[in-house]
Every structure is written in structure tokens, then in C-alpha cells.
PDB file of C-alpha atoms in Angstrom:
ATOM      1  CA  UNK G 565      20.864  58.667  15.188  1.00 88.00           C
ATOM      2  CA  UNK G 566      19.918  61.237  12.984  1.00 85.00           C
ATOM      3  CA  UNK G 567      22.692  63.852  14.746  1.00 88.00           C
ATOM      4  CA  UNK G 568      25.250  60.863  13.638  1.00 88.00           C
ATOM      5  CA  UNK G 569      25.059  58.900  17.071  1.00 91.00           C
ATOM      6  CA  UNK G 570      25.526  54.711  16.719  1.00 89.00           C
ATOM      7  CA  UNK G 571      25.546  52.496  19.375  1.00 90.00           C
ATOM      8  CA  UNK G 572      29.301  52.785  20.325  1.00 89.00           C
ATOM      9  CA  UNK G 573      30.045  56.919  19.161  1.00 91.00           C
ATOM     10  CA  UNK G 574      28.096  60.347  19.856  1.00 93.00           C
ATOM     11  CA  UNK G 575      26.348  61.918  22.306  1.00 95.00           C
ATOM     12  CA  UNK G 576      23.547  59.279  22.413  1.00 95.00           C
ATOM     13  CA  UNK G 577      25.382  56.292  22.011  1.00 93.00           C
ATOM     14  CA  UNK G 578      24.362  54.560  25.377  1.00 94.00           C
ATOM     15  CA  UNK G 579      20.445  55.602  24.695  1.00 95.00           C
ATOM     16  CA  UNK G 580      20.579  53.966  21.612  1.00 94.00           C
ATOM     17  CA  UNK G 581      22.669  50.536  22.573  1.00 94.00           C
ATOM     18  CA  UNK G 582      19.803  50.273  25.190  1.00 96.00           C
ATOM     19  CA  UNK G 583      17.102  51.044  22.689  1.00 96.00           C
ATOM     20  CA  UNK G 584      18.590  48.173  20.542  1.00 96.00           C
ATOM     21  CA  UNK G 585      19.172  45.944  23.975  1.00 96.00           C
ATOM     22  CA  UNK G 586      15.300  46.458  24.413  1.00 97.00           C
ATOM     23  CA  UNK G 587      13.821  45.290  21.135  1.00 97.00           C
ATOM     24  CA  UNK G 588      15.944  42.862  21.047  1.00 97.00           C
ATOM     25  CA  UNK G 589      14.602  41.141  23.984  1.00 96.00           C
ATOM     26  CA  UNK G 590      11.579  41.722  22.964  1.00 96.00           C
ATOM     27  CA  UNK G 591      11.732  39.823  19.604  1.00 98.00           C
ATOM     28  CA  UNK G 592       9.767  36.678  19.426  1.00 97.00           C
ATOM     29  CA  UNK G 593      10.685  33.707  17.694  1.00 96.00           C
ATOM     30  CA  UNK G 594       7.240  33.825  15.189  1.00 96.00           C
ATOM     31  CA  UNK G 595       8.903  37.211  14.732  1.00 97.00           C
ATOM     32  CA  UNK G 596       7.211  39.698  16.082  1.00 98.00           C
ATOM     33  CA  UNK G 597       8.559  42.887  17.804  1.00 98.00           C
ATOM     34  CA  UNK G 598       6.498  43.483  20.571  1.00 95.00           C
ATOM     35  CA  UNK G 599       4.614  41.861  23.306  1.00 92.00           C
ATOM     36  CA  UNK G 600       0.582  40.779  21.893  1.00 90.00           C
ATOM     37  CA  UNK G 601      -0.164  40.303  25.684  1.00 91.00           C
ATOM     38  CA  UNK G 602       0.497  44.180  26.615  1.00 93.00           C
ATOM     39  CA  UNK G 603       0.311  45.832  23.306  1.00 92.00           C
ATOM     40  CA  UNK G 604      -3.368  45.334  21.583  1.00 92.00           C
ATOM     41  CA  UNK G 605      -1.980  47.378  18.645  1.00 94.00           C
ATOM     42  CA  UNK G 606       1.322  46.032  18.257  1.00 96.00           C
ATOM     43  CA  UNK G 607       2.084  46.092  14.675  1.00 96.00           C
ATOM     44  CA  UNK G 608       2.545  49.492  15.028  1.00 94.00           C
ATOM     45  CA  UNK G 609       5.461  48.832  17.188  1.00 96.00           C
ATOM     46  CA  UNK G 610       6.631  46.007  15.305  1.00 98.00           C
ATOM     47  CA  UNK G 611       7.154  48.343  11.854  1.00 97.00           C
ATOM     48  CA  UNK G 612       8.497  51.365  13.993  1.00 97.00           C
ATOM     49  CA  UNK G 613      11.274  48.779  15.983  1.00 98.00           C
ATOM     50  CA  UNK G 614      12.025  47.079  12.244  1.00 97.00           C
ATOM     51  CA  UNK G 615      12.682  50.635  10.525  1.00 97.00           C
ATOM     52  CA  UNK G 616      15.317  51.250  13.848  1.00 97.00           C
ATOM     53  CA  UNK G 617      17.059  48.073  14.005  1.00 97.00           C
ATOM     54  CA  UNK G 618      17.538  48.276  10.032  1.00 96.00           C
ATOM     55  CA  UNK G 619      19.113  51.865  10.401  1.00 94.00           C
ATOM     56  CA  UNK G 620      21.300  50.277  13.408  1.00 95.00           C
ATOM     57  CA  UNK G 621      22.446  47.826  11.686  1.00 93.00           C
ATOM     58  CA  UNK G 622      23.960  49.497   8.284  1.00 86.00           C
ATOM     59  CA  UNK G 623      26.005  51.482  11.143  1.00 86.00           C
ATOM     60  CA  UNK G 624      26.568  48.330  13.800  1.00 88.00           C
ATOM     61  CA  UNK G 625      30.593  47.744  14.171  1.00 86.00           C
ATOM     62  CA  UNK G 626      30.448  44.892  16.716  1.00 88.00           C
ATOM     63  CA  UNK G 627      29.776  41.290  14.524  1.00 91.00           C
ATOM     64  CA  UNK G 628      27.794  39.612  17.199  1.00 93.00           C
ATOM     65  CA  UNK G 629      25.399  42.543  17.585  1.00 92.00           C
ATOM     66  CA  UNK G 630      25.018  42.610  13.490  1.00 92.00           C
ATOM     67  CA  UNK G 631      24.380  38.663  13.837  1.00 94.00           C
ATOM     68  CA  UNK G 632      22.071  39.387  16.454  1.00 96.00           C
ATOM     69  CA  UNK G 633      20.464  41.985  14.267  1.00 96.00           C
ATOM     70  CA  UNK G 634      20.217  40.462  10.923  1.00 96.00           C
ATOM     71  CA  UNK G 635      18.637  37.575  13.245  1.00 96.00           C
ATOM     72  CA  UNK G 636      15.780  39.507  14.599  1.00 97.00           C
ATOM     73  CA  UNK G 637      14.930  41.415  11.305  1.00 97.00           C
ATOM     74  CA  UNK G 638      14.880  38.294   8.928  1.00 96.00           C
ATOM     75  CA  UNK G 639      11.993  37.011  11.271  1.00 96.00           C
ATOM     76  CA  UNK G 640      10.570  40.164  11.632  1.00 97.00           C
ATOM     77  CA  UNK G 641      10.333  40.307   7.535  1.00 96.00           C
ATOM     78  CA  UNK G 642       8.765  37.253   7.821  1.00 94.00           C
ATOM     79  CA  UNK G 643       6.055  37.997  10.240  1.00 96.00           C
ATOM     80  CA  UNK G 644       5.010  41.273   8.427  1.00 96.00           C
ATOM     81  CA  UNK G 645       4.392  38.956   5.307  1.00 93.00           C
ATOM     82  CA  UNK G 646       2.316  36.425   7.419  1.00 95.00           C
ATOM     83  CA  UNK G 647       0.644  39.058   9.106  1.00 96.00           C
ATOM     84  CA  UNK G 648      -0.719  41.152   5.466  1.00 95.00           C
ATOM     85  CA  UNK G 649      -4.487  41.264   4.866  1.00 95.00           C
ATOM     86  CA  UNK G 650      -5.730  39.561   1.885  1.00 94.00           C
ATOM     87  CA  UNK G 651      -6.073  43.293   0.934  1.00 94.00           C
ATOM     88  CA  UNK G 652      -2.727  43.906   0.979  1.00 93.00           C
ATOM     89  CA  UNK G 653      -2.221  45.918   3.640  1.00 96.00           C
ATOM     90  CA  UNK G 654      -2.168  45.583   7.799  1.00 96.00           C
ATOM     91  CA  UNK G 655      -4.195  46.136  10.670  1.00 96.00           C
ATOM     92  CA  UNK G 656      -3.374  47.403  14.651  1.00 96.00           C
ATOM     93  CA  UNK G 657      -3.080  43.340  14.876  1.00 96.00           C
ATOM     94  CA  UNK G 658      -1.940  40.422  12.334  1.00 95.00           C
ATOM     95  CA  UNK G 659      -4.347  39.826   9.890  1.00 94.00           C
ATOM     96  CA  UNK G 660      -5.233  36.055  11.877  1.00 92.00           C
ATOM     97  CA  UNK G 661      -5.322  38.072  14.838  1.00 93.00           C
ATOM     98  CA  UNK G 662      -7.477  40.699  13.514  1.00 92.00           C
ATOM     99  CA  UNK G 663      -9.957  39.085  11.579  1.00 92.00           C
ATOM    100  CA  UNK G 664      -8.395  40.390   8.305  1.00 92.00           C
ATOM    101  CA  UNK G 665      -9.151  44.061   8.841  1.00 94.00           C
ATOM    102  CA  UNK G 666      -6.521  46.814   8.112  1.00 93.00           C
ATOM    103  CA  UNK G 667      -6.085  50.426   7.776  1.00 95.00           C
ATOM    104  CA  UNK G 668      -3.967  53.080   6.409  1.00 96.00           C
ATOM    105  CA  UNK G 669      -1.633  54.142   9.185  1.00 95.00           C
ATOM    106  CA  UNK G 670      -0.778  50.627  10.268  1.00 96.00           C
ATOM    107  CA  UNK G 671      -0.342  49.792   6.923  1.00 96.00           C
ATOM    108  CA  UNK G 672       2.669  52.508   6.425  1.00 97.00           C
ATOM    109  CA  UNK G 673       4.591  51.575   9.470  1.00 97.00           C
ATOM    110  CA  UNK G 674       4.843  48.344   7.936  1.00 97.00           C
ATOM    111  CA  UNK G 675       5.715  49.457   4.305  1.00 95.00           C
ATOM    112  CA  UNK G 676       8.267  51.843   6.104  1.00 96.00           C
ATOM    113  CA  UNK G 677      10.117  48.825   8.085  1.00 96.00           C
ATOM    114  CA  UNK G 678      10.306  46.497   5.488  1.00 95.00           C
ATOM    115  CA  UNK G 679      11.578  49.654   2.892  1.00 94.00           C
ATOM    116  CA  UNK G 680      14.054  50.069   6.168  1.00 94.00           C
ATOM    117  CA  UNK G 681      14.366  46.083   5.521  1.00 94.00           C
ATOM    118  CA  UNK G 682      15.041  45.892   2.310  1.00 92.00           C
ATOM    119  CA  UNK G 683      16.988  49.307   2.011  1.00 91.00           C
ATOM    120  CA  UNK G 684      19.738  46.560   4.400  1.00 88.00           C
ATOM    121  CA  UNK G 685      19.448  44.427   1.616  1.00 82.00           C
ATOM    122  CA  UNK G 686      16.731  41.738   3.552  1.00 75.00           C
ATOM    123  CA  UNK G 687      14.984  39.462   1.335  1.00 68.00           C
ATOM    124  CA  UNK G 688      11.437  39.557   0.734  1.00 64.00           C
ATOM    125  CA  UNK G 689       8.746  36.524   0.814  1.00 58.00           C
ATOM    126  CA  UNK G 690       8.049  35.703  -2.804  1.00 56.00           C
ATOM    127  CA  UNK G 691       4.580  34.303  -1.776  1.00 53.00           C
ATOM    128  CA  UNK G 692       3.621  37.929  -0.528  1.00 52.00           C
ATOM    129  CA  UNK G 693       3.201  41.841  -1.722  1.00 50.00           C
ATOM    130  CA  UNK G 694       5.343  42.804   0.900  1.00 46.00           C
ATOM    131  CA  UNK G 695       7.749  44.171  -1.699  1.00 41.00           C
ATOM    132  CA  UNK G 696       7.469  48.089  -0.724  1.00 43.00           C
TER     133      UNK G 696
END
């Protein structure tokens, strides 16, 4: 993306489209990007695939795709929040799942998604800190 490629122009359009095809499919409705039952650090995931889909979509042309998007990345707002520590930050799990432990590079790849989030103009929960 960064040498101007989108899912339908550039040199990497077709590695991109099936980057995009892949998280999508792998979003689940509580929100989470990732599969719990494969990935025992999947937050890390989840912020990295939320920072790419919000990139994707400011440049998305096709309306179902951007649907499809904003879809996936509302939830996916909504399960960082849910998943925050009572510390404010996030752990290689959800905070339920993790016992309410977190760290600092988890913790970033969150605050970079949802800044990816809200840079696409994504609400944030009120009832949370996840307001990067």
C-alpha cells in the first residue's frame, strides 16, 4: 500500500484484495480479528488487521467491500474496548481471557488500530479509554 497499491490498482493490487478477503473471513461476530483457537496471542493480530483494513478502506472504491469493511471494524472497535485491562491497556489475550494482565507491546498494536480506527472517522465507546 505504501508504494500507492489498493485493492483494484498497482502492482500489488491482487496481494492486497486477498489480504483484505482473509481478515475478513476471519472476523468474528464478538469482533475479534483472529482465530482464539489457533492464535494464543491474538490481540496482536487483531490491532495489526484493524490498522490494515482502516488504511483499505479510506482507499476502497467498490461500496459493498466499504460496507463490508466499515462492518468488520465497528465490531472490531468494540472488542478492543471490551477487551482493555482495568489498567488501561491490553494483554497477548482479552483482558477476561487473560486474567486482566497486559503489557506494553500489545498495548500499542491496539492504540495503533483504533488511531487507524478513528483516523476513518470510527466512533469510540464512551464507557472506555480507548480514545488513542
Amino acid at each position: 500500500m505504501c508504494e500507492g497499491s489498493t485493492t483494484t490498482q498497482g502492482k500489488y493490487a491482487s496481494h492486497i484484495s486477498k489480504a483484505v478477503e482473509y481478515l475478513v473471513g476471519h472476523s468474528r461476530s464478538n469482533g475479534l480479528i483472529g482465530d482464539p483457537n489457533r492464535d494464543d496471542k491474538y490481540t496482536y493480530g487483531h490491532g495489526f488487521s484493524m490498522l490494515f483494513l482502516s488504511q483499505v478502506l479510506g482507499e476502497e472504491e467498490d461500496a459493498a467491500r466499504r460496507e463490508q469493511l466499515v462492518d468488520v471494524l465497528s465490531r472490531a472497535v468494540q472488542f478492543t474496548g471490551r477487551a482493555q485491562t482495568q489498567a488501561g491497556g491490553w494483554g497477548y489475550v482479552s483482558a477476561k481471557d487473560g486474567g486482566g494482565f497486559d503489557e506494553g507491546s500489545t498495548t500499542i498494536t491496539q492504540v495503533q488500530g483504533l488511531r487507524g480506527c478513528r483516523n476513518a472517522a470510527f466512533p469510540f465507546p464512551r464507557k472506555s479509554s480507548t480514545r488513542p
